Amino acid sequence: MSKKELPVIAEACSTPLVTEPLTDLEAAGLAHVFKALADPVRLRLFSLIASFEGGQACVCDLTPYFDVSQPTISHHLKVLREAGLVDSERRGTWIHYRVRSEALGRLSLLLAPTVTVAG
């Protein structure tokens, strides 16, 4: 299965991990997402984008936070986009990125523990 065929997080799973086991397809899609977030630069980029006002940022706003080149930042943003974690929009010469709220919601739901009431 190629990366292009993997489901994005918004389609991959809708129930917490502790409720029922993942299917093979769900696990493959989620592994792709977690791999994208496992890199410290990408995790920080994801966090920075989400923390900017309106949940979006221009690539020019992100590069000052890192000691890597702009092409490297662009590569990491591409990985996040391919994993379904961010969307991008070209505005003039710059590309603006925003966190996909549905992807963030699915990750939150997936990692949420189930609450049991002690009786």
Tab-separated table of N, CA and C in Angstrom:
chain	number	residue	atom	x	y	z
A	1	MET	N	0.848	-1.175	0.000
A	1	MET	CA	0.000	0.000	0.000
A	1	MET	C	0.892	1.235	0.000
A	2	SER	N	0.694	2.160	-0.945
A	2	SER	CA	1.503	3.368	-1.005
A	2	SER	C	0.950	4.414	-0.050
A	3	LYS	N	1.770	5.435	0.214
A	3	LYS	CA	1.325	6.502	1.099
A	3	LYS	C	0.094	7.204	0.560
A	4	LYS	N	-0.019	7.311	-0.763
A	4	LYS	CA	-1.163	7.974	-1.379
A	4	LYS	C	-2.459	7.209	-1.139
A	5	GLU	N	-2.379	5.901	-0.875
A	5	GLU	CA	-3.567	5.088	-0.666
A	5	GLU	C	-3.994	5.022	0.790
A	6	LEU	N	-3.196	5.528	1.697
A	6	LEU	CA	-3.525	5.444	3.109
A	6	LEU	C	-4.632	6.430	3.457
A	7	PRO	N	-5.555	6.031	4.298
A	7	PRO	CA	-6.608	6.952	4.696
A	7	PRO	C	-6.047	8.026	5.618
A	8	VAL	N	-6.573	9.219	5.507
A	8	VAL	CA	-6.154	10.281	6.409
A	8	VAL	C	-6.832	10.070	7.744
A	9	ILE	N	-6.337	10.739	8.761
A	9	ILE	CA	-6.854	10.546	10.113
A	9	ILE	C	-8.347	10.830	10.204
A	10	ALA	N	-8.847	11.764	9.414
A	10	ALA	CA	-10.267	12.088	9.476
A	10	ALA	C	-11.133	10.911	9.047
A	11	GLU	N	-10.589	9.971	8.270
A	11	GLU	CA	-11.352	8.835	7.806
A	11	GLU	C	-10.921	7.528	8.475
A	12	ALA	N	-9.829	7.556	9.201
A	12	ALA	CA	-9.210	6.317	9.644
A	12	ALA	C	-9.883	5.659	10.849
A	13	CYS	N	-10.319	6.428	11.794
A	13	CYS	CA	-10.805	5.810	13.017
A	13	CYS	C	-11.746	6.764	13.725
A	14	SER	N	-12.803	6.241	14.284
A	14	SER	CA	-13.747	7.119	14.959
A	14	SER	C	-14.088	6.664	16.367
A	15	THR	N	-13.416	5.651	16.872
A	15	THR	CA	-13.675	5.194	18.233
A	15	THR	C	-12.356	5.113	18.994
A	16	PRO	N	-12.410	5.314	20.300
A	16	PRO	CA	-11.179	5.235	21.089
A	16	PRO	C	-10.501	3.875	20.972
A	17	LEU	N	-9.194	3.892	21.074
A	17	LEU	CA	-8.403	2.655	20.993
A	17	LEU	C	-8.804	1.648	22.062
A	18	VAL	N	-9.234	2.145	23.206
A	18	VAL	CA	-9.564	1.238	24.306
A	18	VAL	C	-10.956	0.627	24.175
A	19	THR	N	-11.729	1.054	23.188
A	19	THR	CA	-13.087	0.541	23.019
A	19	THR	C	-13.119	-0.702	22.158
A	20	GLU	N	-12.413	-0.661	21.022
A	20	GLU	CA	-12.354	-1.823	20.133
A	20	GLU	C	-11.047	-1.786	19.358
A	21	PRO	N	-10.557	-2.945	18.956
A	21	PRO	CA	-9.281	-2.986	18.245
A	21	PRO	C	-9.397	-2.361	16.857
A	22	LEU	N	-8.281	-1.843	16.385
A	22	LEU	CA	-8.218	-1.252	15.055
A	22	LEU	C	-8.224	-2.331	13.981
A	23	THR	N	-8.779	-1.985	12.830
A	23	THR	CA	-8.658	-2.872	11.674
A	23	THR	C	-7.260	-2.670	11.074
A	24	ASP	N	-6.883	-3.539	10.169
A	24	ASP	CA	-5.592	-3.385	9.490
A	24	ASP	C	-5.509	-2.047	8.772
A	25	LEU	N	-6.582	-1.666	8.083
A	25	LEU	CA	-6.604	-0.412	7.336
A	25	LEU	C	-6.513	0.795	8.266
A	26	GLU	N	-7.242	0.764	9.368
A	26	GLU	CA	-7.180	1.850	10.349
A	26	GLU	C	-5.778	1.969	10.937
A	27	ALA	N	-5.190	0.841	11.287
A	27	ALA	CA	-3.842	0.849	11.861
A	27	ALA	C	-2.830	1.416	10.877
A	28	ALA	N	-2.925	1.058	9.605
A	28	ALA	CA	-2.001	1.578	8.590
A	28	ALA	C	-2.150	3.088	8.442
A	29	GLY	N	-3.370	3.568	8.412
A	29	GLY	CA	-3.606	5.008	8.290
A	29	GLY	C	-3.122	5.775	9.499
A	30	LEU	N	-3.395	5.235	10.675
A	30	LEU	CA	-2.971	5.911	11.903
A	30	LEU	C	-1.460	5.862	12.080
A	31	ALA	N	-0.829	4.788	11.676
A	31	ALA	CA	0.636	4.710	11.759
A	31	ALA	C	1.256	5.804	10.898
A	32	HIS	N	0.672	6.056	9.746
A	32	HIS	CA	1.146	7.127	8.856
A	32	HIS	C	1.038	8.487	9.557
A	33	VAL	N	-0.060	8.710	10.245
A	33	VAL	CA	-0.271	9.971	10.962
A	33	VAL	C	0.708	10.097	12.127
A	34	PHE	N	0.827	9.041	12.920
A	34	PHE	CA	1.728	9.098	14.069
A	34	PHE	C	3.182	9.221	13.628
A	35	LYS	N	3.528	8.610	12.503
A	35	LYS	CA	4.883	8.761	11.971
A	35	LYS	C	5.139	10.217	11.609
A	36	ALA	N	4.141	10.872	11.028
A	36	ALA	CA	4.285	12.287	10.683
A	36	ALA	C	4.494	13.135	11.929
A	37	LEU	N	3.800	12.812	12.997
A	37	LEU	CA	3.920	13.587	14.234
A	37	LEU	C	5.117	13.187	15.086
A	38	ALA	N	5.738	12.050	14.789
A	38	ALA	CA	6.842	11.551	15.610
A	38	ALA	C	8.125	12.352	15.442
A	39	ASP	N	8.239	13.133	14.398
A	39	ASP	CA	9.419	13.970	14.192
A	39	ASP	C	9.262	15.247	15.023
A	40	PRO	N	10.263	15.621	15.819
A	40	PRO	CA	10.148	16.805	16.679
A	40	PRO	C	9.853	18.101	15.920
A	41	VAL	N	10.432	18.279	14.747
A	41	VAL	CA	10.175	19.497	13.970
A	41	VAL	C	8.724	19.518	13.511
A	42	ARG	N	8.223	18.379	13.027
A	42	ARG	CA	6.840	18.340	12.554
A	42	ARG	C	5.848	18.501	13.699
A	43	LEU	N	6.129	17.879	14.825
A	43	LEU	CA	5.244	18.030	15.976
A	43	LEU	C	5.191	19.487	16.415
A	44	ARG	N	6.339	20.132	16.423
A	44	ARG	CA	6.391	21.549	16.801
A	44	ARG	C	5.685	22.418	15.763
A	45	LEU	N	5.876	22.122	14.482
A	45	LEU	CA	5.170	22.866	13.430
A	45	LEU	C	3.659	22.741	13.610
A	46	PHE	N	3.199	21.519	13.845
A	46	PHE	CA	1.775	21.278	14.051
A	46	PHE	C	1.247	22.101	15.215
A	47	SER	N	1.996	22.107	16.298
A	47	SER	CA	1.618	22.871	17.487
A	47	SER	C	1.635	24.375	17.209
A	48	LEU	N	2.653	24.840	16.506
A	48	LEU	CA	2.743	26.269	16.184
A	48	LEU	C	1.575	26.724	15.320
A	49	ILE	N	1.277	25.960	14.297
A	49	ILE	CA	0.173	26.324	13.411
A	49	ILE	C	-1.124	26.399	14.200
A	50	ALA	N	-1.372	25.399	15.030
A	50	ALA	CA	-2.596	25.366	15.827
A	50	ALA	C	-2.667	26.537	16.804
A	51	SER	N	-1.525	26.997	17.292
A	51	SER	CA	-1.518	28.058	18.292
A	51	SER	C	-1.579	29.461	17.697
A	52	PHE	N	-1.347	29.606	16.390
A	52	PHE	CA	-1.467	30.916	15.765
A	52	PHE	C	-2.932	31.346	15.771
A	53	GLU	N	-3.154	32.651	15.801
A	53	GLU	CA	-4.514	33.174	15.786
A	53	GLU	C	-5.267	32.633	14.573
A	54	GLY	N	-6.425	32.112	14.806
A	54	GLY	CA	-7.215	31.527	13.734
A	54	GLY	C	-6.787	30.133	13.345
A	55	GLY	N	-5.788	29.573	14.021
A	55	GLY	CA	-5.338	28.220	13.734
A	55	GLY	C	-4.671	28.065	12.389
A	56	GLN	N	-4.100	29.158	11.878
A	56	GLN	CA	-3.390	29.075	10.607
A	56	GLN	C	-2.201	30.021	10.615
A	57	ALA	N	-1.197	29.662	9.802
A	57	ALA	CA	0.030	30.458	9.747
A	57	ALA	C	0.655	30.363	8.364
A	58	CYS	N	1.295	31.432	7.988
A	58	CYS	CA	2.057	31.470	6.739
A	58	CYS	C	3.392	30.774	6.991
A	59	VAL	N	3.903	30.111	5.963
A	59	VAL	CA	5.205	29.450	6.105
A	59	VAL	C	6.263	30.471	6.528
A	60	CYS	N	6.114	31.725	6.111
A	60	CYS	CA	7.073	32.771	6.495
A	60	CYS	C	7.014	33.076	7.990
A	61	ASP	N	5.862	32.799	8.628
A	61	ASP	CA	5.733	32.988	10.079
A	61	ASP	C	6.378	31.855	10.868
A	62	LEU	N	6.529	30.707	10.233
A	62	LEU	CA	7.007	29.511	10.930
A	62	LEU	C	8.525	29.364	10.914
A	63	THR	N	9.163	29.777	9.832
A	63	THR	CA	10.603	29.538	9.681
A	63	THR	C	11.465	30.162	10.772
A	64	PRO	N	11.127	31.331	11.331
A	64	PRO	CA	11.993	31.894	12.377
A	64	PRO	C	12.101	31.043	13.648
A	65	TYR	N	11.190	30.109	13.841
A	65	TYR	CA	11.188	29.276	15.044
A	65	TYR	C	12.152	28.096	14.972
A	66	PHE	N	12.796	27.903	13.817
A	66	PHE	CA	13.616	26.716	13.614
A	66	PHE	C	15.000	27.074	13.076
A	67	ASP	N	15.958	26.211	13.379
A	67	ASP	CA	17.319	26.364	12.880
A	67	ASP	C	17.549	25.483	11.662
A	68	VAL	N	16.540	25.380	10.813
A	68	VAL	CA	16.646	24.634	9.564
A	68	VAL	C	16.198	25.552	8.433
A	69	SER	N	16.540	25.183	7.218
A	69	SER	CA	16.228	26.035	6.068
A	69	SER	C	14.733	26.024	5.741
A	70	GLN	N	14.307	27.010	4.986
A	70	GLN	CA	12.912	27.096	4.569
A	70	GLN	C	12.498	25.882	3.731
A	71	PRO	N	13.353	25.386	2.817
A	71	PRO	CA	12.964	24.163	2.102
A	71	PRO	C	12.740	22.960	3.027
A	72	THR	N	13.505	22.874	4.095
A	72	THR	CA	13.313	21.785	5.061
A	72	THR	C	11.978	21.938	5.773
A	73	ILE	N	11.645	23.168	6.145
A	73	ILE	CA	10.343	23.439	6.763
A	73	ILE	C	9.228	23.052	5.790
A	74	SER	N	9.381	23.425	4.533
A	74	SER	CA	8.375	23.091	3.523
A	74	SER	C	8.214	21.581	3.372
A	75	HIS	N	9.307	20.854	3.431
A	75	HIS	CA	9.234	19.384	3.363
A	75	HIS	C	8.427	18.836	4.539
A	76	HIS	N	8.712	19.311	5.736
A	76	HIS	CA	7.992	18.833	6.920
A	76	HIS	C	6.509	19.176	6.836
A	77	LEU	N	6.194	20.361	6.316
A	77	LEU	CA	4.796	20.748	6.148
A	77	LEU	C	4.094	19.853	5.122
A	78	LYS	N	4.820	19.461	4.097
A	78	LYS	CA	4.267	18.549	3.090
A	78	LYS	C	3.922	17.204	3.728
A	79	VAL	N	4.790	16.716	4.596
A	79	VAL	CA	4.534	15.440	5.279
A	79	VAL	C	3.273	15.555	6.144
A	80	LEU	N	3.134	16.664	6.861
A	80	LEU	CA	1.939	16.873	7.682
A	80	LEU	C	0.687	16.952	6.808
A	81	ARG	N	0.805	17.615	5.659
A	81	ARG	CA	-0.329	17.726	4.736
A	81	ARG	C	-0.712	16.357	4.175
A	82	GLU	N	0.283	15.571	3.760
A	82	GLU	CA	0.005	14.242	3.209
A	82	GLU	C	-0.594	13.294	4.246
A	83	ALA	N	-0.303	13.543	5.513
A	83	ALA	CA	-0.872	12.726	6.589
A	83	ALA	C	-2.284	13.178	6.953
A	84	GLY	N	-2.755	14.250	6.328
A	84	GLY	CA	-4.102	14.734	6.590
A	84	GLY	C	-4.230	15.581	7.838
A	85	LEU	N	-3.108	16.064	8.361
A	85	LEU	CA	-3.137	16.847	9.591
A	85	LEU	C	-3.286	18.344	9.356
A	86	VAL	N	-2.820	18.836	8.224
A	86	VAL	CA	-2.947	20.254	7.887
A	86	VAL	C	-3.420	20.397	6.443
A	87	ASP	N	-4.024	21.523	6.166
A	87	ASP	CA	-4.377	21.917	4.807
A	87	ASP	C	-3.547	23.139	4.461
A	88	SER	N	-3.384	23.393	3.173
A	88	SER	CA	-2.620	24.554	2.737
A	88	SER	C	-3.394	25.337	1.687
A	89	GLU	N	-3.078	26.619	1.611
A	89	GLU	CA	-3.693	27.500	0.625
A	89	GLU	C	-2.651	28.516	0.183
A	90	ARG	N	-2.475	28.632	-1.121
A	90	ARG	CA	-1.526	29.608	-1.654
A	90	ARG	C	-2.202	30.977	-1.694
A	91	ARG	N	-1.515	31.967	-1.154
A	91	ARG	CA	-1.973	33.355	-1.198
A	91	ARG	C	-0.808	34.182	-1.722
A	92	GLY	N	-0.860	34.510	-2.978
A	92	GLY	CA	0.259	35.215	-3.596
A	92	GLY	C	1.450	34.284	-3.691
A	93	THR	N	2.586	34.718	-3.148
A	93	THR	CA	3.793	33.896	-3.207
A	93	THR	C	3.950	32.993	-1.987
A	94	TRP	N	3.092	33.172	-0.986
A	94	TRP	CA	3.234	32.403	0.252
A	94	TRP	C	2.151	31.347	0.371
A	95	ILE	N	2.475	30.317	1.106
A	95	ILE	CA	1.499	29.264	1.397
A	95	ILE	C	1.131	29.361	2.872
A	96	HIS	N	-0.159	29.350	3.124
A	96	HIS	CA	-0.669	29.389	4.486
A	96	HIS	C	-1.172	28.002	4.859
A	97	TYR	N	-0.897	27.606	6.086
A	97	TYR	CA	-1.267	26.285	6.585
A	97	TYR	C	-2.234	26.435	7.738
A	98	ARG	N	-3.156	25.484	7.811
A	98	ARG	CA	-4.082	25.445	8.951
A	98	ARG	C	-4.234	24.001	9.390
A	99	VAL	N	-4.399	23.820	10.679
A	99	VAL	CA	-4.630	22.488	11.237
A	99	VAL	C	-6.038	22.060	10.859
A	100	ARG	N	-6.159	20.843	10.406
A	100	ARG	CA	-7.485	20.304	10.084
A	100	ARG	C	-8.168	19.951	11.397
A	101	SER	N	-9.169	20.718	11.750
A	101	SER	CA	-9.837	20.526	13.037
A	101	SER	C	-10.425	19.125	13.161
A	102	GLU	N	-10.912	18.569	12.044
A	102	GLU	CA	-11.474	17.217	12.127
A	102	GLU	C	-10.384	16.194	12.430
A	103	ALA	N	-9.181	16.414	11.932
A	103	ALA	CA	-8.070	15.505	12.226
A	103	ALA	C	-7.694	15.600	13.699
A	104	LEU	N	-7.657	16.809	14.217
A	104	LEU	CA	-7.350	17.003	15.632
A	104	LEU	C	-8.435	16.369	16.503
A	105	GLY	N	-9.678	16.520	16.095
A	105	GLY	CA	-10.787	15.907	16.829
A	105	GLY	C	-10.716	14.389	16.836
A	106	ARG	N	-10.356	13.807	15.681
A	106	ARG	CA	-10.246	12.349	15.596
A	106	ARG	C	-9.098	11.839	16.452
A	107	LEU	N	-7.969	12.567	16.432
A	107	LEU	CA	-6.854	12.159	17.296
A	107	LEU	C	-7.260	12.228	18.756
A	108	SER	N	-7.959	13.287	19.129
A	108	SER	CA	-8.412	13.431	20.518
A	108	SER	C	-9.342	12.297	20.911
A	109	LEU	N	-10.290	11.991	20.034
A	109	LEU	CA	-11.234	10.908	20.309
A	109	LEU	C	-10.508	9.572	20.392
A	110	LEU	N	-9.605	9.352	19.476
A	110	LEU	CA	-8.873	8.089	19.424
A	110	LEU	C	-8.082	7.839	20.705
A	111	LEU	N	-7.480	8.893	21.245
A	111	LEU	CA	-6.629	8.749	22.424
A	111	LEU	C	-7.359	8.947	23.741
A	112	ALA	N	-8.640	9.280	23.666
A	112	ALA	CA	-9.411	9.538	24.879
A	112	ALA	C	-9.683	8.236	25.628
A	113	PRO	N	-9.433	8.254	26.936
A	113	PRO	CA	-9.767	7.062	27.717
A	113	PRO	C	-11.297	6.998	27.904
A	114	THR	N	-11.790	5.800	28.069
A	114	THR	CA	-13.213	5.680	28.379
A	114	THR	C	-13.351	5.840	29.880
A	115	VAL	N	-14.415	6.460	30.275
A	115	VAL	CA	-14.661	6.704	31.697
A	115	VAL	C	-15.613	5.627	32.214
A	116	THR	N	-15.195	4.986	33.275
A	116	THR	CA	-16.082	4.011	33.906
A	116	THR	C	-16.468	4.522	35.270
A	117	VAL	N	-17.699	4.313	35.610
A	117	VAL	CA	-18.212	4.769	36.900
A	117	VAL	C	-18.087	3.616	37.891
A	118	ALA	N	-17.398	3.877	38.993
A	118	ALA	CA	-17.259	2.844	40.034
A	118	ALA	C	-18.609	2.674	40.736
A	119	GLY	N	-19.001	1.450	40.916
A	119	GLY	CA	-20.324	1.207	41.475
A	119	GLY	C	-20.238	0.632	42.781
